[in-house]
Amino acid sequence: MNKEIVKISIVMFIAFFTCTISAQRKKRIANKDTQEWRYDIECEGIAKQGSKLVKVWSYSKNPKFAIGQAMKNAVHGIIFKGYAGGGNGCTPFKPLARNVTAEKEHEAFFKSFFSDGGEFRKYVTAAADGNIAPGDRLKVSKREYKIGVVVNVATDQLRKRLESEGIVKALNAGF
Amino acid sequence: MKKNIISLIAIFVVTITVSFGQAKKPTLMVVPSDVWCNQNGYMLSFDNQGTEVKVPDYKRAFQENAEVLQVISQINGMMAERGFPLKNMESAIKTLESNAAEDNMRSSKDTGSGVSESPIDALKKVAKADIIMQLTWTVNRTGPKKSITFNLQGLDAYTDKQIATATGTGAPSFSAEVPVLLSEAVLSHMDNFTSSLQTHFDDMFANGREIIVRIQKWDDWDGDLETEYGDDDEELGVIIEDWLADNAVKGRFNTTDMTEDMALFEQVRIPLFNEKGRAIDARRFVKGLSKMLKSEPYEIPNKLVMKGLGRATIILGGK
């Protein structure tokens, strides 16, 4: 009887350990995708003053991780990519950092800013409670998903933070 | 001891930079465009020797149209958030009126004389800013659908150049009211406007402020811009061009017009600070030319008049 319990415990432990490692590995892969900034960003509509409502398409092998990475990607997109206009009254948006080398020049700041649980989280919230519309979950290859998540980025606050770091120039700088 | 001296020098340099490191800040004001005023019936008409002339009636527009106030208020708020509070045109008009009333009533306690005002002073008493944000919107209706075409132009009041812009048509809506659509239009376009304004400021800091310089002469002056001076008999017009080439940033300016009586120089790029580190505008820059013309060998008395940060005129032959 005791032997049975020990066997079951060992099997359960191995199963749990494997799952944890697998989850960590998937998260690492998702993080790697994010570090390469592999995503698309588009305007989703007119948000309230000082914010932008965007849909971020992130790529991941596990849809669960894509949602988490979408927030990081959204903030990155607002700072470095911008987006073209489109429907829903959207107008084109130029990235906050006008200097194309800003990311390299302030590498240390952005590394900590975009780390897991980093400061970027202050400037982004999930719209629609983080729910994903059925049409926004696309399987692009055998093992990869493209997930569209709608998030709200507090662009005014983000811009002020970057201005305080000297990464973005304020409109009234020099006057 | 050495460390103390270095610290003192560092503090001195920082103080100098903080004291003199700020360029002259342009003023901005939102003005409804002539097209908007005309479409909404806010125009004054008068007969100018047989030709009907229409001018915008801003005062009536601000008194009667709540939408224009809403849009201007929202733009003002968003610009203030970016560290650029705007001049409010409605308040500027009211201040001008109250100042005019006060000036009319004012008299000296000793002699009873009124406040001196030349016809030019009277002409200059208008609401003005260095950068005009010209605002136009139209409400498009297709059946029950409504949309807003919004156009905000940033115009340099001196060079007449459009230095910033944001324009586009919003998404059509069946149910939203016009004020809601207007609010959405402002929200969606202001970032583009400030972004293009930032590009203009970046260019200004890199290449200097762009101004206009005019040279004119009084009727009774016996010289003109073709009068020759110096050993090499150089014409005055060319001497002035040489001064501009020496003093403009990277020698950049265009001679747009040059006759014996007048000269017009456009796209003159002036430094934002003088050699003392003080912020300068068109008047302070052209003051150097005025001084040179007054001194030997030219000895031309002249009058320097200015218009805001970006336009200066020298009238040769007297004050």
Tab-separated table of C-alpha atoms in Angstrom:
chain	number	residue	atom	x	y	z
A	1	MET	CA	0.000	0.000	0.000
A	2	ASN	CA	2.767	2.338	1.054
A	3	LYS	CA	4.723	1.432	-2.069
A	4	GLU	CA	1.707	2.345	-4.193
A	5	ILE	CA	1.461	5.783	-2.581
A	6	VAL	CA	5.192	6.423	-3.107
A	7	LYS	CA	4.911	5.406	-6.792
A	8	ILE	CA	1.894	7.660	-7.390
A	9	SER	CA	3.638	10.533	-5.602
A	10	ILE	CA	6.759	10.127	-7.747
A	11	VAL	CA	4.692	10.040	-10.967
A	12	MET	CA	2.737	13.110	-9.861
A	13	PHE	CA	5.917	14.940	-8.923
A	14	ILE	CA	7.536	14.152	-12.299
A	15	ALA	CA	4.375	15.237	-14.126
A	16	PHE	CA	4.187	18.504	-12.178
A	17	PHE	CA	7.912	19.170	-12.667
A	18	THR	CA	7.634	18.521	-16.424
A	19	CYS	CA	4.631	20.834	-16.718
A	20	THR	CA	6.417	23.609	-14.838
A	21	ILE	CA	9.545	23.294	-16.976
A	22	SER	CA	7.442	23.198	-20.124
A	23	ALA	CA	5.495	26.301	-19.046
A	24	GLN	CA	8.709	28.130	-18.225
A	25	ARG	CA	10.173	27.087	-21.564
A	26	LYS	CA	7.100	28.373	-23.423
A	27	LYS	CA	7.256	31.629	-21.487
A	28	ARG	CA	10.946	31.922	-22.343
A	29	ILE	CA	10.106	31.433	-26.010
A	30	ALA	CA	7.337	34.034	-25.754
A	31	ASN	CA	9.763	36.412	-24.059
A	32	LYS	CA	12.244	35.754	-26.841
A	33	ASP	CA	9.585	36.678	-29.408
A	34	THR	CA	8.919	39.855	-27.449
A	35	GLN	CA	12.614	40.692	-27.220
A	36	GLU	CA	12.733	40.497	-30.992
A	37	TRP	CA	9.667	42.750	-30.998
A	38	ARG	CA	7.775	40.528	-33.359
A	39	TYR	CA	4.320	42.068	-33.366
A	40	ASP	CA	1.944	44.277	-35.335
A	41	ILE	CA	0.105	47.226	-33.905
A	42	GLU	CA	-3.000	48.949	-35.214
A	43	CYS	CA	-5.406	51.596	-34.011
A	44	GLU	CA	-8.654	50.252	-32.621
A	45	GLY	CA	-10.563	53.496	-32.087
A	46	ILE	CA	-10.571	56.853	-30.349
A	47	ALA	CA	-9.720	56.480	-26.674
A	48	LYS	CA	-10.203	59.012	-23.908
A	49	GLN	CA	-7.911	62.056	-23.746
A	50	GLY	CA	-4.277	61.126	-23.137
A	51	SER	CA	-4.662	57.475	-24.189
A	52	LYS	CA	-4.559	55.322	-27.294
A	53	LEU	CA	-6.731	52.281	-27.894
A	54	VAL	CA	-4.692	49.806	-29.929
A	55	LYS	CA	-4.881	46.208	-31.035
A	56	VAL	CA	-1.582	44.355	-30.811
A	57	TRP	CA	-1.039	41.185	-32.801
A	58	SER	CA	1.542	39.085	-30.993
A	59	TYR	CA	2.975	35.757	-32.168
A	60	SER	CA	3.328	32.850	-29.810
A	61	LYS	CA	3.158	29.066	-29.626
A	62	ASN	CA	0.817	29.378	-26.688
A	63	PRO	CA	-2.098	31.832	-26.898
A	64	LYS	CA	-1.943	32.309	-23.117
A	65	PHE	CA	1.511	33.872	-23.280
A	66	ALA	CA	0.644	36.014	-26.281
A	67	ILE	CA	-1.881	37.896	-24.150
A	68	GLY	CA	0.750	38.662	-21.515
A	69	GLN	CA	3.295	39.772	-24.080
A	70	ALA	CA	0.740	41.953	-25.885
A	71	MET	CA	0.908	44.606	-23.161
A	72	LYS	CA	4.673	44.838	-23.477
A	73	ASN	CA	4.385	44.984	-27.249
A	74	ALA	CA	1.720	47.705	-27.105
A	75	VAL	CA	3.896	50.021	-25.012
A	76	HIS	CA	6.896	49.250	-27.226
A	77	GLY	CA	4.782	50.001	-30.312
A	78	ILE	CA	3.656	53.369	-28.989
A	79	ILE	CA	7.248	54.338	-28.139
A	80	PHE	CA	9.063	53.029	-31.203
A	81	LYS	CA	6.682	52.052	-33.997
A	82	GLY	CA	3.565	54.195	-34.126
A	83	TYR	CA	0.775	53.072	-36.415
A	84	ALA	CA	-1.034	54.007	-39.587
A	85	GLY	CA	-4.553	55.367	-39.402
A	86	GLY	CA	-7.539	53.427	-40.593
A	87	GLY	CA	-11.157	52.842	-39.725
A	88	ASN	CA	-12.975	53.895	-36.551
A	89	GLY	CA	-11.844	57.524	-37.019
A	90	CYS	CA	-8.206	56.568	-36.448
A	91	THR	CA	-5.480	58.918	-37.610
A	92	PRO	CA	-1.823	57.962	-38.055
A	93	PHE	CA	0.278	58.104	-34.903
A	94	LYS	CA	4.004	58.809	-34.967
A	95	PRO	CA	6.104	56.993	-32.356
A	96	LEU	CA	6.924	58.941	-29.190
A	97	ALA	CA	10.674	58.403	-29.680
A	98	ARG	CA	11.555	60.352	-32.802
A	99	ASN	CA	15.184	59.283	-32.657
A	100	VAL	CA	15.543	55.894	-34.350
A	101	THR	CA	18.545	54.996	-32.217
A	102	ALA	CA	16.803	55.837	-28.912
A	103	GLU	CA	16.337	52.179	-27.977
A	104	LYS	CA	20.036	51.431	-28.379
A	105	GLU	CA	21.140	54.668	-26.683
A	106	HIS	CA	19.016	53.970	-23.591
A	107	GLU	CA	19.397	50.212	-23.601
A	108	ALA	CA	19.764	49.864	-19.831
A	109	PHE	CA	16.624	51.891	-19.122
A	110	PHE	CA	14.495	49.960	-21.607
A	111	LYS	CA	15.829	46.594	-20.424
A	112	SER	CA	14.519	47.272	-16.932
A	113	PHE	CA	11.427	49.101	-18.243
A	114	PHE	CA	10.329	46.112	-20.354
A	115	SER	CA	11.385	43.381	-17.912
A	116	ASP	CA	8.695	41.003	-16.604
A	117	GLY	CA	6.655	43.029	-14.112
A	118	GLY	CA	8.579	46.116	-15.217
A	119	GLU	CA	7.481	49.720	-15.248
A	120	PHE	CA	5.749	49.376	-18.624
A	121	ARG	CA	2.760	47.857	-16.797
A	122	LYS	CA	1.912	51.262	-15.300
A	123	TYR	CA	1.043	52.614	-18.719
A	124	VAL	CA	-1.091	49.858	-20.193
A	125	THR	CA	-4.410	48.273	-19.334
A	126	ALA	CA	-6.343	45.538	-21.083
A	127	ALA	CA	-9.516	46.683	-22.774
A	128	ALA	CA	-12.548	44.344	-22.876
A	129	ASP	CA	-11.252	42.629	-19.693
A	130	GLY	CA	-8.508	40.982	-21.717
A	131	ASN	CA	-11.026	38.896	-23.676
A	132	ILE	CA	-10.018	37.977	-27.195
A	133	ALA	CA	-12.553	38.076	-29.997
A	134	PRO	CA	-12.867	34.741	-31.865
A	135	GLY	CA	-11.544	36.327	-35.054
A	136	ASP	CA	-8.448	37.608	-33.262
A	137	ARG	CA	-7.046	34.144	-32.484
A	138	LEU	CA	-5.389	32.981	-35.693
A	139	LYS	CA	-3.284	29.858	-36.194
A	140	VAL	CA	-0.599	31.017	-38.587
A	141	SER	CA	1.432	27.813	-38.709
A	142	LYS	CA	1.379	24.314	-37.284
A	143	ARG	CA	2.692	25.441	-33.914
A	144	GLU	CA	2.192	29.188	-33.837
A	145	TYR	CA	-0.685	31.511	-33.075
A	146	LYS	CA	-1.211	35.158	-33.912
A	147	ILE	CA	-3.288	36.728	-31.172
A	148	GLY	CA	-4.903	40.144	-31.362
A	149	VAL	CA	-5.381	41.837	-27.983
A	150	VAL	CA	-7.003	45.227	-27.512
A	151	VAL	CA	-5.237	47.364	-24.916
A	152	ASN	CA	-5.331	50.951	-23.758
A	153	VAL	CA	-1.980	52.760	-23.501
A	154	ALA	CA	-1.724	55.923	-21.374
A	155	THR	CA	0.356	57.818	-23.943
A	156	ASP	CA	0.427	61.185	-22.147
A	157	GLN	CA	1.799	59.661	-18.939
A	158	LEU	CA	4.213	57.479	-20.894
A	159	ARG	CA	5.472	60.487	-22.863
A	160	LYS	CA	6.021	62.459	-19.644
A	161	ARG	CA	7.983	59.568	-18.146
A	162	LEU	CA	10.193	59.380	-21.241
A	163	GLU	CA	10.608	63.174	-21.218
A	164	SER	CA	11.825	62.991	-17.634
A	165	GLU	CA	14.436	60.416	-18.730
A	166	GLY	CA	15.522	62.654	-21.626
A	167	ILE	CA	14.545	60.005	-24.186
A	168	VAL	CA	11.771	62.112	-25.672
A	169	LYS	CA	12.025	65.860	-26.143
A	170	ALA	CA	9.190	67.899	-24.626
A	171	LEU	CA	7.337	70.275	-26.938
A	172	ASN	CA	8.386	73.228	-24.788
A	173	ALA	CA	11.998	72.089	-24.366
A	174	GLY	CA	14.437	74.929	-24.998
A	175	PHE	CA	11.870	77.701	-24.467
B	1	MET	CA	41.134	73.720	-3.032
B	2	LYS	CA	41.301	72.558	-6.637
B	3	LYS	CA	38.035	70.639	-6.159
B	4	ASN	CA	36.338	73.753	-4.750
B	5	ILE	CA	37.393	75.823	-7.747
B	6	ILE	CA	36.119	73.179	-10.151
B	7	SER	CA	32.800	73.020	-8.258
B	8	LEU	CA	32.478	76.811	-8.352
B	9	ILE	CA	33.135	76.884	-12.106
B	10	ALA	CA	30.573	74.104	-12.623
B	11	ILE	CA	27.932	76.012	-10.604
B	12	PHE	CA	28.695	79.188	-12.585
B	13	VAL	CA	28.325	77.398	-15.938
B	14	VAL	CA	25.039	75.785	-14.854
B	15	THR	CA	23.708	79.159	-13.650
B	16	ILE	CA	24.629	80.814	-16.960
B	17	THR	CA	22.963	78.008	-18.911
B	18	VAL	CA	19.783	78.151	-16.819
B	19	SER	CA	19.640	81.961	-16.954
B	20	PHE	CA	20.241	82.419	-20.659
B	21	GLY	CA	19.530	79.006	-22.161
B	22	GLN	CA	15.906	79.638	-23.018
B	23	ALA	CA	14.905	80.776	-26.492
B	24	LYS	CA	12.072	83.257	-26.933
B	25	LYS	CA	8.907	81.234	-26.702
B	26	PRO	CA	6.432	81.840	-29.510
B	27	THR	CA	2.825	82.550	-28.592
B	28	LEU	CA	0.086	80.445	-30.143
B	29	MET	CA	-3.576	81.254	-30.639
B	30	VAL	CA	-6.459	79.310	-32.173
B	31	VAL	CA	-8.346	81.386	-34.735
B	32	PRO	CA	-11.439	80.186	-36.633
B	33	SER	CA	-10.667	80.302	-40.361
B	34	ASP	CA	-12.331	82.675	-42.810
B	35	VAL	CA	-13.966	79.677	-44.496
B	36	TRP	CA	-15.551	78.524	-41.225
B	37	CYS	CA	-16.727	82.065	-40.379
B	38	ASN	CA	-18.190	82.467	-43.872
B	39	GLN	CA	-19.949	79.081	-43.865
B	40	ASN	CA	-21.479	79.820	-40.476
B	41	GLY	CA	-22.486	83.399	-41.235
B	42	TYR	CA	-20.001	85.187	-38.986
B	43	MET	CA	-18.853	87.800	-41.500
B	44	LEU	CA	-19.029	91.574	-41.684
B	45	SER	CA	-19.513	93.102	-45.118
B	46	PHE	CA	-18.636	96.621	-46.169
B	47	ASP	CA	-18.446	98.531	-49.403
B	48	ASN	CA	-14.874	99.392	-50.363
B	49	GLN	CA	-15.209	101.823	-53.281
B	50	GLY	CA	-17.800	99.681	-55.030
B	51	THR	CA	-16.325	96.286	-54.110
B	52	GLU	CA	-18.012	94.235	-51.397
B	53	VAL	CA	-15.407	93.173	-48.854
B	54	LYS	CA	-16.105	90.505	-46.223
B	55	VAL	CA	-14.129	90.198	-43.008
B	56	PRO	CA	-14.651	87.623	-40.243
B	57	ASP	CA	-16.656	88.770	-37.230
B	58	TYR	CA	-14.794	86.833	-34.522
B	59	LYS	CA	-16.539	88.569	-31.651
B	60	ARG	CA	-19.983	87.443	-32.807
B	61	ALA	CA	-18.670	83.926	-33.491
B	62	PHE	CA	-17.425	83.616	-29.898
B	63	GLN	CA	-20.647	85.104	-28.479
B	64	GLU	CA	-23.032	82.934	-30.477
B	65	ASN	CA	-21.360	79.628	-31.309
B	66	ALA	CA	-20.880	77.186	-28.437
B	67	GLU	CA	-19.158	74.598	-30.648
B	68	VAL	CA	-16.250	76.879	-31.482
B	69	LEU	CA	-15.712	77.511	-27.775
B	70	GLN	CA	-15.793	73.780	-27.056
B	71	VAL	CA	-13.201	72.996	-29.734
B	72	ILE	CA	-10.898	75.882	-28.765
B	73	SER	CA	-11.185	74.997	-25.095
B	74	GLN	CA	-10.275	71.366	-25.791
B	75	ILE	CA	-7.304	72.364	-27.989
B	76	ASN	CA	-6.139	74.871	-25.353
B	77	GLY	CA	-6.323	72.184	-22.681
B	78	MET	CA	-4.319	69.675	-24.703
B	79	MET	CA	-1.661	72.230	-25.634
B	80	ALA	CA	-1.371	73.389	-22.004
B	81	GLU	CA	-0.779	69.770	-21.037
B	82	ARG	CA	2.195	69.802	-23.448
B	83	GLY	CA	3.636	72.922	-21.767
B	84	PHE	CA	2.311	75.326	-24.380
B	85	PRO	CA	-0.689	77.207	-22.984
B	86	LEU	CA	-2.340	79.147	-25.783
B	87	LYS	CA	-3.546	82.721	-25.958
B	88	ASN	CA	-7.313	82.727	-25.869
B	89	MET	CA	-8.603	84.839	-28.744
B	90	GLU	CA	-11.905	85.698	-27.082
B	91	SER	CA	-10.074	87.051	-24.012
B	92	ALA	CA	-7.539	88.867	-26.204
B	93	ILE	CA	-10.375	90.692	-28.017
B	94	LYS	CA	-11.999	91.656	-24.698
B	95	THR	CA	-8.670	92.910	-23.302
B	96	LEU	CA	-8.067	95.035	-26.397
B	97	GLU	CA	-11.510	96.591	-26.028
B	98	SER	CA	-11.092	97.358	-22.350
B	99	ASN	CA	-7.582	98.762	-22.933
B	100	ALA	CA	-8.901	101.017	-25.701
B	101	ALA	CA	-11.699	102.280	-23.420
B	102	GLU	CA	-9.203	102.951	-20.604
B	103	ASP	CA	-6.770	104.735	-22.968
B	104	ASN	CA	-9.580	106.974	-24.238
B	105	MET	CA	-10.491	107.996	-20.705
B	106	ARG	CA	-6.931	108.438	-19.392
B	107	SER	CA	-5.475	111.904	-19.007
B	108	SER	CA	-2.383	113.339	-17.362
B	109	LYS	CA	-2.900	114.671	-13.848
B	110	ASP	CA	-0.577	117.647	-14.533
B	111	THR	CA	-1.375	118.719	-18.072
B	112	GLY	CA	-4.613	116.913	-18.893
B	113	SER	CA	-3.112	115.466	-22.097
B	114	GLY	CA	-4.202	112.077	-23.401
B	115	VAL	CA	-2.141	108.950	-24.089
B	116	SER	CA	-0.031	109.292	-27.246
B	117	GLU	CA	-1.029	106.958	-30.071
B	118	SER	CA	0.105	107.084	-33.679
B	119	PRO	CA	-2.059	105.715	-36.513
B	120	ILE	CA	0.388	102.770	-36.716
B	121	ASP	CA	-0.126	102.063	-32.990
B	122	ALA	CA	-3.870	102.026	-33.590
B	123	LEU	CA	-3.447	99.575	-36.503
B	124	LYS	CA	-1.317	97.283	-34.367
B	125	LYS	CA	-4.028	96.956	-31.734
B	126	VAL	CA	-5.332	93.592	-32.894
B	127	ALA	CA	-5.310	90.143	-31.308
B	128	LYS	CA	-2.036	88.588	-32.436
B	129	ALA	CA	0.249	85.635	-31.866
B	130	ASP	CA	3.482	84.309	-33.348
B	131	ILE	CA	1.848	81.120	-34.529
B	132	ILE	CA	-1.784	81.128	-35.605
B	133	MET	CA	-3.621	77.833	-35.308
B	134	GLN	CA	-6.234	78.224	-38.014
B	135	LEU	CA	-9.228	76.031	-37.343
B	136	THR	CA	-11.793	74.774	-39.851
B	137	TRP	CA	-14.328	72.021	-39.594
B	138	THR	CA	-17.312	71.020	-41.627
B	139	VAL	CA	-20.119	68.647	-40.719
B	140	ASN	CA	-20.739	66.167	-43.551
B	141	ARG	CA	-24.208	64.658	-43.732
B	142	THR	CA	-25.223	61.667	-45.852
B	143	GLY	CA	-28.814	60.798	-44.945
B	144	PRO	CA	-28.780	60.192	-41.182
B	145	LYS	CA	-25.001	59.704	-41.137
B	146	LYS	CA	-22.788	62.493	-39.860
B	147	SER	CA	-19.029	62.922	-39.953
B	148	ILE	CA	-16.605	65.754	-39.296
B	149	THR	CA	-13.864	66.989	-41.594
B	150	PHE	CA	-11.343	68.681	-39.373
B	151	ASN	CA	-8.450	70.900	-40.444
B	152	LEU	CA	-6.010	72.570	-38.060
B	153	GLN	CA	-3.177	74.559	-39.641
B	154	GLY	CA	-0.264	76.074	-37.752
B	155	LEU	CA	0.751	79.251	-39.592
B	156	ASP	CA	3.823	81.322	-38.865
B	157	ALA	CA	2.465	84.869	-38.545
B	158	TYR	CA	5.611	86.411	-40.072
B	159	THR	CA	6.782	84.102	-42.817
B	160	ASP	CA	3.224	82.981	-43.723
B	161	LYS	CA	4.478	79.411	-43.861
B	162	GLN	CA	2.383	76.482	-42.721
B	163	ILE	CA	4.573	74.919	-40.081
B	164	ALA	CA	2.204	72.331	-38.628
B	165	THR	CA	-0.916	70.577	-39.734
B	166	ALA	CA	-3.517	68.000	-38.820
B	167	THR	CA	-6.372	67.225	-41.126
B	168	GLY	CA	-8.783	64.410	-41.887
B	169	THR	CA	-12.348	63.149	-41.827
B	170	GLY	CA	-13.601	61.159	-38.863
B	171	ALA	CA	-15.656	57.977	-38.893
B	172	PRO	CA	-19.319	58.520	-39.827
B	173	SER	CA	-21.882	57.999	-37.110
B	174	PHE	CA	-25.646	57.562	-37.103
B	175	SER	CA	-26.224	58.472	-33.497
B	176	ALA	CA	-23.400	60.690	-32.152
B	177	GLU	CA	-24.111	64.387	-31.713
B	178	VAL	CA	-21.934	66.978	-33.457
B	179	PRO	CA	-20.153	68.091	-30.228
B	180	VAL	CA	-19.177	64.451	-29.555
B	181	LEU	CA	-17.838	64.061	-33.094
B	182	LEU	CA	-15.938	67.352	-32.717
B	183	SER	CA	-14.401	66.196	-29.464
B	184	GLU	CA	-13.294	62.938	-31.142
B	185	ALA	CA	-11.834	64.924	-34.054
B	186	VAL	CA	-9.728	67.071	-31.722
B	187	LEU	CA	-8.579	64.002	-29.751
B	188	SER	CA	-7.542	62.137	-32.872
B	189	HIS	CA	-5.749	65.035	-34.570
B	190	MET	CA	-3.907	66.894	-31.828
B	191	ASP	CA	-1.057	64.384	-31.553
B	192	ASN	CA	-0.303	64.801	-35.241
B	193	PHE	CA	-0.449	68.564	-34.900
B	194	THR	CA	1.942	68.686	-31.944
B	195	SER	CA	4.219	66.212	-33.693
B	196	SER	CA	4.548	68.445	-36.772
B	197	LEU	CA	4.974	71.468	-34.495
B	198	GLN	CA	7.790	69.617	-32.727
B	199	THR	CA	9.464	69.023	-36.106
B	200	HIS	CA	9.300	72.778	-36.732
B	201	PHE	CA	10.833	73.566	-33.333
B	202	ASP	CA	13.571	70.969	-33.852
B	203	ASP	CA	14.423	72.619	-37.160
B	204	MET	CA	14.387	76.032	-35.485
B	205	PHE	CA	16.832	74.926	-32.788
B	206	ALA	CA	19.096	73.294	-35.369
B	207	ASN	CA	19.047	75.960	-38.089
B	208	GLY	CA	17.869	79.136	-36.384
B	209	ARG	CA	14.591	81.048	-36.363
B	210	GLU	CA	13.263	81.999	-39.776
B	211	ILE	CA	12.426	85.699	-40.118
B	212	ILE	CA	11.661	88.344	-42.724
B	213	VAL	CA	13.743	91.506	-43.085
B	214	ARG	CA	12.532	94.499	-45.080
B	215	ILE	CA	14.501	97.571	-46.064
B	216	GLN	CA	12.660	100.734	-47.063
B	217	LYS	CA	13.545	104.421	-47.382
B	218	TRP	CA	11.841	107.641	-46.453
B	219	ASP	CA	10.632	109.778	-49.381
B	220	ASP	CA	12.853	112.679	-48.430
B	221	TRP	CA	16.137	110.740	-48.179
B	222	ASP	CA	18.464	111.588	-51.037
B	223	GLY	CA	20.205	108.193	-51.120
B	224	ASP	CA	18.855	104.804	-52.180
B	225	LEU	CA	19.850	101.131	-52.256
B	226	GLU	CA	21.866	101.695	-55.414
B	227	THR	CA	24.030	104.417	-53.819
B	228	GLU	CA	27.678	103.303	-53.825
B	229	TYR	CA	29.874	103.335	-50.721
B	230	GLY	CA	33.502	102.584	-49.843
B	231	ASP	CA	36.668	102.273	-51.868
B	232	ASP	CA	35.260	99.522	-54.077
B	233	ASP	CA	32.072	101.486	-54.835
B	234	GLU	CA	29.746	98.747	-53.577
B	235	GLU	CA	26.005	99.360	-53.794
B	236	LEU	CA	24.152	99.678	-50.493
B	237	GLY	CA	21.845	96.757	-51.389
B	238	VAL	CA	24.853	94.456	-51.830
B	239	ILE	CA	26.431	95.726	-48.590
B	240	ILE	CA	23.232	94.769	-46.727
B	241	GLU	CA	23.220	91.341	-48.409
B	242	ASP	CA	26.835	90.819	-47.311
B	243	TRP	CA	25.932	91.695	-43.710
B	244	LEU	CA	23.105	89.161	-43.767
B	245	ALA	CA	25.377	86.496	-45.274
B	246	ASP	CA	27.893	87.112	-42.468
B	247	ASN	CA	25.363	87.118	-39.624
B	248	ALA	CA	22.589	84.695	-40.605
B	249	VAL	CA	22.962	81.087	-39.417
B	250	LYS	CA	25.078	79.309	-42.045
B	251	GLY	CA	24.621	82.461	-44.175
B	252	ARG	CA	21.094	81.367	-45.099
B	253	PHE	CA	18.720	83.955	-46.548
B	254	ASN	CA	16.940	84.735	-49.823
B	255	THR	CA	16.779	88.098	-51.540
B	256	THR	CA	13.175	88.091	-52.701
B	257	ASP	CA	13.022	91.675	-53.982
B	258	MET	CA	15.567	94.435	-54.475
B	259	THR	CA	14.880	97.822	-56.080
B	260	GLU	CA	16.479	101.207	-55.494
B	261	ASP	CA	13.778	101.983	-52.903
B	262	MET	CA	13.201	98.691	-51.108
B	263	ALA	CA	14.559	95.245	-50.443
B	264	LEU	CA	12.846	92.140	-49.094
B	265	PHE	CA	14.801	89.285	-47.558
B	266	GLU	CA	12.952	86.076	-46.738
B	267	GLN	CA	13.963	82.835	-45.050
B	268	VAL	CA	16.604	84.681	-43.064
B	269	ARG	CA	17.787	82.208	-40.425
B	270	ILE	CA	18.807	84.016	-37.253
B	271	PRO	CA	20.517	82.485	-34.232
B	272	LEU	CA	18.308	82.001	-31.177
B	273	PHE	CA	20.928	83.518	-28.860
B	274	ASN	CA	23.420	86.355	-29.186
B	275	GLU	CA	27.086	86.177	-28.215
B	276	LYS	CA	26.119	86.959	-24.597
B	277	GLY	CA	23.837	83.939	-24.545
B	278	ARG	CA	20.675	86.052	-24.456
B	279	ALA	CA	17.640	85.022	-26.470
B	280	ILE	CA	17.103	87.266	-29.486
B	281	ASP	CA	14.321	87.948	-31.950
B	282	ALA	CA	14.166	89.638	-35.353
B	283	ARG	CA	14.448	93.151	-33.895
B	284	ARG	CA	17.561	92.378	-31.851
B	285	PHE	CA	19.157	90.654	-34.824
B	286	VAL	CA	18.483	93.480	-37.289
B	287	LYS	CA	19.628	96.032	-34.693
B	288	GLY	CA	23.181	95.010	-35.672
B	289	LEU	CA	22.534	95.966	-39.296
B	290	SER	CA	20.909	99.220	-38.200
B	291	LYS	CA	23.994	100.090	-36.126
B	292	MET	CA	26.351	99.267	-38.986
B	293	LEU	CA	24.424	101.538	-41.371
B	294	LYS	CA	24.486	104.381	-38.830
B	295	SER	CA	28.237	104.144	-38.392
B	296	GLU	CA	31.076	105.131	-40.737
B	297	PRO	CA	31.518	105.033	-43.693
B	298	TYR	CA	27.756	104.848	-44.427
B	299	GLU	CA	26.382	107.202	-41.761
B	300	ILE	CA	22.781	106.520	-42.780
B	301	PRO	CA	20.292	107.459	-40.064
B	302	ASN	CA	17.554	104.832	-39.934
B	303	LYS	CA	14.478	103.656	-38.069
B	304	LEU	CA	14.029	100.078	-36.958
B	305	VAL	CA	10.467	98.808	-36.647
B	306	MET	CA	9.408	95.316	-35.636
B	307	LYS	CA	6.461	92.968	-35.788
B	308	GLY	CA	6.550	90.203	-33.224
B	309	LEU	CA	9.397	87.714	-33.062
B	310	GLY	CA	9.850	87.242	-36.781
B	311	ARG	CA	9.666	90.433	-38.804
B	312	ALA	CA	11.792	93.600	-38.747
B	313	THR	CA	11.975	96.576	-41.091
B	314	ILE	CA	14.675	99.227	-41.416
B	315	ILE	CA	13.571	102.535	-42.939
B	316	LEU	CA	16.590	104.424	-44.240
B	317	GLY	CA	17.060	108.191	-44.093
B	318	GLY	CA	15.873	109.174	-40.628
B	319	LYS	CA	14.027	108.135	-37.484
